[in-house]
Short mmCIF file of C-alpha atoms and ligand atoms in Angstrom, two decimals:
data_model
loop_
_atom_site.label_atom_id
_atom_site.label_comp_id
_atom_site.label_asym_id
_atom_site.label_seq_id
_atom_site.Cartn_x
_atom_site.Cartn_y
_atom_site.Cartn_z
CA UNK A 1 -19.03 1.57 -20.70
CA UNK A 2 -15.83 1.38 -18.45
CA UNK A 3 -14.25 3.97 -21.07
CA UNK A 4 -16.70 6.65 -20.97
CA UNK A 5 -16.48 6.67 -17.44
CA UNK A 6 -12.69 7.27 -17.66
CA UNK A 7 -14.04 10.32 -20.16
CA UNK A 8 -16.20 11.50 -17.98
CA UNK A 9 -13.21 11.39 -15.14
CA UNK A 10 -10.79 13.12 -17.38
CA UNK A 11 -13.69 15.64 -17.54
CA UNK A 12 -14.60 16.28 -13.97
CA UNK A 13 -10.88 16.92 -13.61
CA UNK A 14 -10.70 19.47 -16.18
CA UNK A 15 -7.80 21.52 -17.64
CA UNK A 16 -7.02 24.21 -15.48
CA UNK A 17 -8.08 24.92 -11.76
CA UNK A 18 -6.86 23.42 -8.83
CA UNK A 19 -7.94 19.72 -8.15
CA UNK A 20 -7.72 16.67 -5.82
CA UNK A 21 -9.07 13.16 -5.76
CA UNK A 22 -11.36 12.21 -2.69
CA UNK A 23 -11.17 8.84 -2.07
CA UNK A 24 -12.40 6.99 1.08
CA UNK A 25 -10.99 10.03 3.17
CA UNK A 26 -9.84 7.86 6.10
CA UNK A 27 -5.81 8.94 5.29
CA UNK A 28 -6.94 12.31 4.12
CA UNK A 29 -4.61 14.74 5.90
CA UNK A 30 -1.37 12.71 5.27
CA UNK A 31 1.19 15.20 3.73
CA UNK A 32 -1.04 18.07 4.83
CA UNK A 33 -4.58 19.25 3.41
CA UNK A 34 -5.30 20.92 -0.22
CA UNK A 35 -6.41 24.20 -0.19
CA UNK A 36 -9.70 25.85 0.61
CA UNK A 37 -10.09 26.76 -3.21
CA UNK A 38 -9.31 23.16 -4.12
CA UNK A 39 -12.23 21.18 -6.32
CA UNK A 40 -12.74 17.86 -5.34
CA UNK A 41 -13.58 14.96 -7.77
CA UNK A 42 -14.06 11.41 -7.42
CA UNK A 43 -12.26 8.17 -9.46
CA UNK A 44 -14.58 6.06 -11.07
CA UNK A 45 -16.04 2.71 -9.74
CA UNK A 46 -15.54 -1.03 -10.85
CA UNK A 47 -14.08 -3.83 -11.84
CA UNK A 48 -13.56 -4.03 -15.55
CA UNK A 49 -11.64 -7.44 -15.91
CA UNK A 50 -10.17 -10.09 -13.86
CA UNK A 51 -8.19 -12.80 -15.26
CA UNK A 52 -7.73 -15.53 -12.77
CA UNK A 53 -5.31 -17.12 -14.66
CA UNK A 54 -2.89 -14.32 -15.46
CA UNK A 55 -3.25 -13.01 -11.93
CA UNK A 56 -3.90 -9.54 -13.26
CA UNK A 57 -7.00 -7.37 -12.83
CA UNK A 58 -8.09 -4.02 -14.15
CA UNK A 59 -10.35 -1.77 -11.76
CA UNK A 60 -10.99 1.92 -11.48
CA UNK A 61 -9.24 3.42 -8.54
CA UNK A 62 -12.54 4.58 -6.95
CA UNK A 63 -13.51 1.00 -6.51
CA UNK A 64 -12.94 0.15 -2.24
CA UNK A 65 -10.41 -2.56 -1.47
CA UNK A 66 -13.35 -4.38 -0.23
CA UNK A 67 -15.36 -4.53 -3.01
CA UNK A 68 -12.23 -5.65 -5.06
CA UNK A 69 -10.87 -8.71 -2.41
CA UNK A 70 -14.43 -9.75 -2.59
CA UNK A 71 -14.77 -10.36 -6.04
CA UNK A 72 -10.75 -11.92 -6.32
CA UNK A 73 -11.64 -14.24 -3.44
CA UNK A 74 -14.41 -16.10 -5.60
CA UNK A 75 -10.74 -17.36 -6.98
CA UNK A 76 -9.03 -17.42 -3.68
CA UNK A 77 -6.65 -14.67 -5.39
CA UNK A 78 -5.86 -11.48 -3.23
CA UNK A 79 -4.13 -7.77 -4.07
CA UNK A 80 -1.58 -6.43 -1.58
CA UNK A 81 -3.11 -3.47 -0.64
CA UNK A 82 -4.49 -3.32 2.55
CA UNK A 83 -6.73 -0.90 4.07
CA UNK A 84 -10.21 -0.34 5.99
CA UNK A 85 -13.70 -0.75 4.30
CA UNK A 86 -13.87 2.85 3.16
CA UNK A 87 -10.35 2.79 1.52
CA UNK A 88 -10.07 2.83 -1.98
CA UNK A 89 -7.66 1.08 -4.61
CA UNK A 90 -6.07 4.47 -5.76
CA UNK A 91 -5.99 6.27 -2.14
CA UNK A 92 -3.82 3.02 -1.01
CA UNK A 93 -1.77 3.43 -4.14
CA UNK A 94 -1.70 7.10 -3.59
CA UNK A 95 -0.60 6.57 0.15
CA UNK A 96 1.60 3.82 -0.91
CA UNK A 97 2.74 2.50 2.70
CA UNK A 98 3.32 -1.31 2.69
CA UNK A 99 1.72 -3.48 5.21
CA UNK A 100 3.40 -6.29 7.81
CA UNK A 101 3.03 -8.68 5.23
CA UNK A 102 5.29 -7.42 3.27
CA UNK A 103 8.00 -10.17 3.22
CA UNK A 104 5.29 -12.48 1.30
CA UNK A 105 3.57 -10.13 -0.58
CA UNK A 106 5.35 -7.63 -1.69
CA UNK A 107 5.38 -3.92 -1.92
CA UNK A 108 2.36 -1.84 -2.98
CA UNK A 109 4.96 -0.57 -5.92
CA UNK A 110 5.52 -3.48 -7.16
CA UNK A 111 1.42 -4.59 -7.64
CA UNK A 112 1.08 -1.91 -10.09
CA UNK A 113 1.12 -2.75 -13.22
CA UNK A 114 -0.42 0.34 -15.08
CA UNK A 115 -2.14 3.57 -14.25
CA UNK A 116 -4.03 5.47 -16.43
CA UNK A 117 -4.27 8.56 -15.01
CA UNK A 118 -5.30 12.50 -16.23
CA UNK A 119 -2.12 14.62 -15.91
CA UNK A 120 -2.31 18.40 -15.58
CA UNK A 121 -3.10 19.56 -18.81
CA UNK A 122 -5.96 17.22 -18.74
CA UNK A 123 -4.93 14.81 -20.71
CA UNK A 124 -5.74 10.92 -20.15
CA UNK A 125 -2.28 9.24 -19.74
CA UNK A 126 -0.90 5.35 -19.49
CA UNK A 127 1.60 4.29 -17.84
CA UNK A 128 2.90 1.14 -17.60
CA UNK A 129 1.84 -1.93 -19.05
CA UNK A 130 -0.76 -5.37 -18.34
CA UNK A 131 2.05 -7.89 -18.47
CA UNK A 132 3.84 -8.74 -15.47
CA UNK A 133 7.41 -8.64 -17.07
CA UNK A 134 7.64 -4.63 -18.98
CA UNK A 135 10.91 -3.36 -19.25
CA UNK A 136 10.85 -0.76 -21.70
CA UNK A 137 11.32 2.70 -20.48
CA UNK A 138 11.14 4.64 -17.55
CA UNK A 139 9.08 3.11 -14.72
CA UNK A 140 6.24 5.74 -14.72
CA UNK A 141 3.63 4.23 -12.84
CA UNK A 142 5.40 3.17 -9.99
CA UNK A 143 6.53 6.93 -9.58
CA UNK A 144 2.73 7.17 -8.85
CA UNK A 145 2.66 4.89 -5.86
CA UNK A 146 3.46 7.20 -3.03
CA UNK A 147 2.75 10.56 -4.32
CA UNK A 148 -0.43 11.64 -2.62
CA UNK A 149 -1.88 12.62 -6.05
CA UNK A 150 0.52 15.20 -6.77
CA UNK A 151 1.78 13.83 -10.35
CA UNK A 152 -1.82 12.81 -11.78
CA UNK A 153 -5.27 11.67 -11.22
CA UNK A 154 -5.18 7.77 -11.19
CA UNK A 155 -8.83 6.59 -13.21
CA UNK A 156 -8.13 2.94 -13.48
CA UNK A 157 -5.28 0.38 -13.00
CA UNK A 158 -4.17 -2.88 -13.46
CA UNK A 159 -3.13 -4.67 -10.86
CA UNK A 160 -1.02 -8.20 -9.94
CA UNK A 161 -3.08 -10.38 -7.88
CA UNK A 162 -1.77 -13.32 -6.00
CA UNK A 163 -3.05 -16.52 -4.29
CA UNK A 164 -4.36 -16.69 -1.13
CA UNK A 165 -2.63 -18.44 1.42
CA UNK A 166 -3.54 -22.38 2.02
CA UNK A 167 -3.30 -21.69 5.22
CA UNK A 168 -2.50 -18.79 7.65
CA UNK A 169 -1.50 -18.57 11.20
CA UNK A 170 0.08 -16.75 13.79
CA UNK A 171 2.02 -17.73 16.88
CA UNK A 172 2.87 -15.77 20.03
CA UNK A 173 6.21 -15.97 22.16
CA UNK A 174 9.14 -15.22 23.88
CA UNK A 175 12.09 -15.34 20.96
CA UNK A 176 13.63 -11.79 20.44
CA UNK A 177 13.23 -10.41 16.86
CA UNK A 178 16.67 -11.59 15.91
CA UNK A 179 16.44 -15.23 16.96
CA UNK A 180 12.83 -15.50 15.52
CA UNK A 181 13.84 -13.78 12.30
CA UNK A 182 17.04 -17.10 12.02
CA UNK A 183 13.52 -19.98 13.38
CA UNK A 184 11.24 -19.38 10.68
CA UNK A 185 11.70 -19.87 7.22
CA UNK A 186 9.59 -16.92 5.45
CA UNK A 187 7.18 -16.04 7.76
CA UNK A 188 4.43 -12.98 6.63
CA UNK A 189 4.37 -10.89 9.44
CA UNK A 190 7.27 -10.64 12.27
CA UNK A 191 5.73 -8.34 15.29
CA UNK A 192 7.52 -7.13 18.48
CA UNK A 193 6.24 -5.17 21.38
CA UNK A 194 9.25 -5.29 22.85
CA UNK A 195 8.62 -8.32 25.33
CA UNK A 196 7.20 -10.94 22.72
CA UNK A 197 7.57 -11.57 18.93
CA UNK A 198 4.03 -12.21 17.34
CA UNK A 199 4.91 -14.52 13.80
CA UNK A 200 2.64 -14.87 11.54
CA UNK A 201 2.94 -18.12 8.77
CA UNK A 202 1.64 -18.63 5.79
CA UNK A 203 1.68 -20.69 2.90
CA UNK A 204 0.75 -24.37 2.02
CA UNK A 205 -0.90 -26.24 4.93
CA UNK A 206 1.85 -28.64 5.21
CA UNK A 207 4.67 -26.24 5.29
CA UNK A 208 2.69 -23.98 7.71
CA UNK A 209 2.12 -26.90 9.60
CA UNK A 210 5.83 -28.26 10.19
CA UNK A 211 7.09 -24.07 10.77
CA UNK A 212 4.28 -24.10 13.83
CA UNK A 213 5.57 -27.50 15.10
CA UNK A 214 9.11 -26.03 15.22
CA UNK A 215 8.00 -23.16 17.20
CA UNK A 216 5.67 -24.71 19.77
CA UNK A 217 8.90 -26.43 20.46
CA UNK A 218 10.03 -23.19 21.97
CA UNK A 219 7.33 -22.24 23.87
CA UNK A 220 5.64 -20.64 21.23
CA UNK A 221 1.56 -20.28 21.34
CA UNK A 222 -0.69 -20.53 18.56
CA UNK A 223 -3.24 -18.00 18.59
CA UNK A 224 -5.33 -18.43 15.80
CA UNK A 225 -5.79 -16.78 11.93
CA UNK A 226 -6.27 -13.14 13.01
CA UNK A 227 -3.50 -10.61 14.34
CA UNK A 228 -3.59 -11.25 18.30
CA UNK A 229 -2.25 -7.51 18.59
CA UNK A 230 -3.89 -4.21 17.44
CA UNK A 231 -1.31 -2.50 15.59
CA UNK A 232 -1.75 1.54 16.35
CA UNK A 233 -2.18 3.70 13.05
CA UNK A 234 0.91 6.36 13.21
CA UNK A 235 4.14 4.80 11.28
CA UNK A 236 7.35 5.54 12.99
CA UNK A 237 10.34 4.77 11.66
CA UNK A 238 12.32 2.20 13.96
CA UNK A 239 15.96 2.33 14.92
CA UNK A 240 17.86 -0.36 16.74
CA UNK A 241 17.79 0.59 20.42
CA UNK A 242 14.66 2.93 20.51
CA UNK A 243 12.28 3.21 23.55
CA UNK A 244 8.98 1.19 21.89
CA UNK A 245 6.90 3.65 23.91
CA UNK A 246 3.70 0.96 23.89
CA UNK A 247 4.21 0.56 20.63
CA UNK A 248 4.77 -2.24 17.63
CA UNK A 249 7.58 -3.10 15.61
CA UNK A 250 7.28 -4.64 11.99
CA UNK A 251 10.51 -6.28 12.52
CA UNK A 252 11.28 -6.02 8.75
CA UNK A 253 10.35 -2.78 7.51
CA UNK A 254 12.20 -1.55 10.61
CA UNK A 255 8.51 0.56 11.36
CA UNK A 256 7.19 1.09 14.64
CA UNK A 257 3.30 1.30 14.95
CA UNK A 258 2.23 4.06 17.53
CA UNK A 259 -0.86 5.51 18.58
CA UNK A 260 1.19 9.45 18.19
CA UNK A 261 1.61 11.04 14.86
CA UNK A 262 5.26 10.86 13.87
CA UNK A 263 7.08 14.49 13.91
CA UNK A 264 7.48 15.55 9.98
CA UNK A 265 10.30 13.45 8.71
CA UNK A 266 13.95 15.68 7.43
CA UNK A 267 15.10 14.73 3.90
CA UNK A 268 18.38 16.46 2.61
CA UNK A 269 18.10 19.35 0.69
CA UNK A 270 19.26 17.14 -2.61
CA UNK A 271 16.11 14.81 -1.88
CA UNK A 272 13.77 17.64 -1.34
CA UNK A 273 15.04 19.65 -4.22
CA UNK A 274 14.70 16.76 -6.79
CA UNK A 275 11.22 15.78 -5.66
CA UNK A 276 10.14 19.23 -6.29
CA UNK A 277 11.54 19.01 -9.79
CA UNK A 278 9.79 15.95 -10.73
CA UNK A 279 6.33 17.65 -9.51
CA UNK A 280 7.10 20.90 -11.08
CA UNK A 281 7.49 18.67 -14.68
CA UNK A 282 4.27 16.84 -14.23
CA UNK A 283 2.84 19.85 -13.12
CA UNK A 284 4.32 23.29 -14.04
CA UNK A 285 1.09 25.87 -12.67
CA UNK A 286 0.80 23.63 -9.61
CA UNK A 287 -2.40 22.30 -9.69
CA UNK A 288 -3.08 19.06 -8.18
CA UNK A 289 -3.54 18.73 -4.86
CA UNK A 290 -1.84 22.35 -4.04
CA UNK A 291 -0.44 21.98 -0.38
CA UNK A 292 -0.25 18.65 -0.33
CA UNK A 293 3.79 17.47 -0.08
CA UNK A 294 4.57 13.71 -0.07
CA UNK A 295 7.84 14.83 1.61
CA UNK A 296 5.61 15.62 4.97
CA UNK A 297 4.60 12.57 4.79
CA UNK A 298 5.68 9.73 7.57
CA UNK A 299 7.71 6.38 6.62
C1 FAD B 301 -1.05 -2.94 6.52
C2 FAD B 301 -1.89 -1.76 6.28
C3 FAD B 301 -2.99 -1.67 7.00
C4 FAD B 301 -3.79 -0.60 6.84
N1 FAD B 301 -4.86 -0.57 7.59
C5 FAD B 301 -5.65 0.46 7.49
C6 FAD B 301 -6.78 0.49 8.31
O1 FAD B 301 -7.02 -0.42 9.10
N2 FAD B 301 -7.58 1.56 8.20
C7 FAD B 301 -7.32 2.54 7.31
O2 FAD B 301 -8.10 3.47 7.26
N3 FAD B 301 -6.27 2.55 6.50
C8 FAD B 301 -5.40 1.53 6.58
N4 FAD B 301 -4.29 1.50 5.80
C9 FAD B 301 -4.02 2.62 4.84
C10 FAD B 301 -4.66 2.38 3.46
O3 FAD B 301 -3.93 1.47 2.67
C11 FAD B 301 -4.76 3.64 2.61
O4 FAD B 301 -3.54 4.29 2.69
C12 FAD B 301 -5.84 4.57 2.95
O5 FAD B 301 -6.94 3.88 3.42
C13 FAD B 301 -6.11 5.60 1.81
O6 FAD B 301 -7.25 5.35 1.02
P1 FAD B 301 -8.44 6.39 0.87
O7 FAD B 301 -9.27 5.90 -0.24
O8 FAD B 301 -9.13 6.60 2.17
O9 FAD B 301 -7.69 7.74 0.43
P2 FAD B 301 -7.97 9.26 0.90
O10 FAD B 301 -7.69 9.41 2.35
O11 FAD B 301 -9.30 9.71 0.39
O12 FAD B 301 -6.85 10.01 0.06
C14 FAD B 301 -5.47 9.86 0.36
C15 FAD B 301 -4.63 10.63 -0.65
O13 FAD B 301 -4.68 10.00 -1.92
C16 FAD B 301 -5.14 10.89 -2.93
N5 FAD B 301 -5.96 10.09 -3.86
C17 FAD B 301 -6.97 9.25 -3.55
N6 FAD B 301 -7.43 8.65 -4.67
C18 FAD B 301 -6.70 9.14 -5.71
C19 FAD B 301 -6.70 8.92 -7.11
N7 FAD B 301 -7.54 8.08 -7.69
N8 FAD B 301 -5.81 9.62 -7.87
C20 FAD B 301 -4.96 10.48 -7.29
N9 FAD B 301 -4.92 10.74 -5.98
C21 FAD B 301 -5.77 10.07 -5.19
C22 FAD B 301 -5.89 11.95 -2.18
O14 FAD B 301 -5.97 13.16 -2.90
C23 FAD B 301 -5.07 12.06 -0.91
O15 FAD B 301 -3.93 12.83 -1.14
C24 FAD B 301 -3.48 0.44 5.92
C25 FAD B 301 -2.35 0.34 5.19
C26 FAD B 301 -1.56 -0.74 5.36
C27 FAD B 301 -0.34 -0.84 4.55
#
């Protein structure tokens, strides 16, 4: 079953014409739209195999993030991709942004294990492999990650999963980012809004336990297991110094959160020219997602 619905994907996409994935739409303009005579298709749906134990699962990237967390927490496992309840696995691969938890977690490039994806000529291609540790050739999938659909139609992928946290909780107080960063041993999620740091722990109960003691010693607050700040959508990239403007730093990806849409980032002529000659390979007559550029896209 799961196969034929990869055939019938490889299908809808076709071998000439040009063609975009829809996903769950909610990050749909980011790097600008397709055009008007683009044909839009949709990834297929489900889970095809979890195994707990090697903390890897398969699923087609039309399957929503929600649906996916649901079935790994019946093993207390988790992905790190994070999104809303319309987003789907290969739209956050596609988008590829990292989230504030990060610094346990890990980057959305490195939870991919494999993509099998349809490439311009309309061919069904794999990338990448199940295991963990692959270190044969050139890192193919992870080129993926990031590329708004632009080098291939992602059908299904393998993912790592990880364990859920024992226990997860964040704190609120008056450290600067610096001093807070030198406190805590790991923490998830480091927040500033420029008066506070917001810290968020994780991990086995007891170590979570002794982190929050340490920090209630200075004057920290603990504020329960959900973010006590709403983090605006628009990534900004953050410089030492900057004017936060209302908004949120993730201390360590150095992004600030603001409700404004960042102004198109500038990449040097070197980065822009070799980006376009990787697309142009995967895709000489220009056909997937035409008008769409990964290089308008935000941090
Ligand atoms: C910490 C964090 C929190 C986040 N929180 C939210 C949140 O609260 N709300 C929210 O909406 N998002 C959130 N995101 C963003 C989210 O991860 C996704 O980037 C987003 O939801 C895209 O998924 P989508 O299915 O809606 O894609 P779409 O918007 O439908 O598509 C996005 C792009 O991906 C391409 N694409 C989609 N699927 C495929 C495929 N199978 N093959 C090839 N190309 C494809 C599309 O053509 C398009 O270019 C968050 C991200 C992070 C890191």
């Amino acid at each position: 079953m799961g196969m034929n619905d990869l055939e019938d994907f490889r299908e809808s996409v076709g071998e000439s014409g040009p063609v975009a994935v829809v996903g769950g739409r909610t990050h749909w303009t980011v790097g600008g739209n397709p055009t008007d005579d683009t044909r839009l298709v949709s990834a297929p749906v489900g889970i095809d195999s979890f195994d707990p134990s090697e903390m890897t699962v398969s699923v087609k990237a039309g399957t929503t993030l929600k649906d996916l967390n649901e079935e790994l927490s019946r093993y207390r496992q988790e992905v790190c991709l994070e999104g809303s309840s319309e987003t789907t696995v290969g739209g956050a691969l596609m988008i590829g942004t990292d989230g504030i938890r990060r610094n346990l977690i890990g980057s959305v490039r490195e939870t991919l294990l494999q993509a099998e994806y349809v490439d311009a000529k309309g061919k069904l291609i794999k990338a990448g492999g199940p295991t963990v540790k692959n270190v044969t050739g050139y890192d193919l999938c992870r080129l993926l990650v990031g590329s708004l659909g632009t080098l291939g139609l992602v059908g299904r992928v393998i993912l790592r999963t990880r364990p859920q946290s024992e226990k997860s909780v964040w704190l609120q107080g008056g450290l600067q980012p610096e001093e807070a960063r030198h406190v805590c041993f790991q923490p998830s999620s480091l927040l500033w809004n420029g008066k506070e740091t917001f810290i968020q722990l994780e991990g086995y109960g007891i170590d979570v336990d002794s982190e929050v003691l340490k920090l209630k010693n200075l004057g920290y607050e603990e504020m329960g297991t959900k973010c006590p700040i709403s983090i605006p959508r628009f990534r900004h990239k953050f410089v030492n110094g900057m004017c936060l403007d209302g908004g949120i730093v993730d201390v360590y990806s150095s992004i600030l959160y603001k409700s404004t849409e960042a102004a198109e980032p500038q990449h040097s002529n070197e980065v822009v020219r070799l980006g376009n000659k990787v697309r142009t390979m995967f895709d000489p007559s220009g056909r997937l997602n035409p008008g769409r550029d990964p290089y308008r896209a935000g941090p």
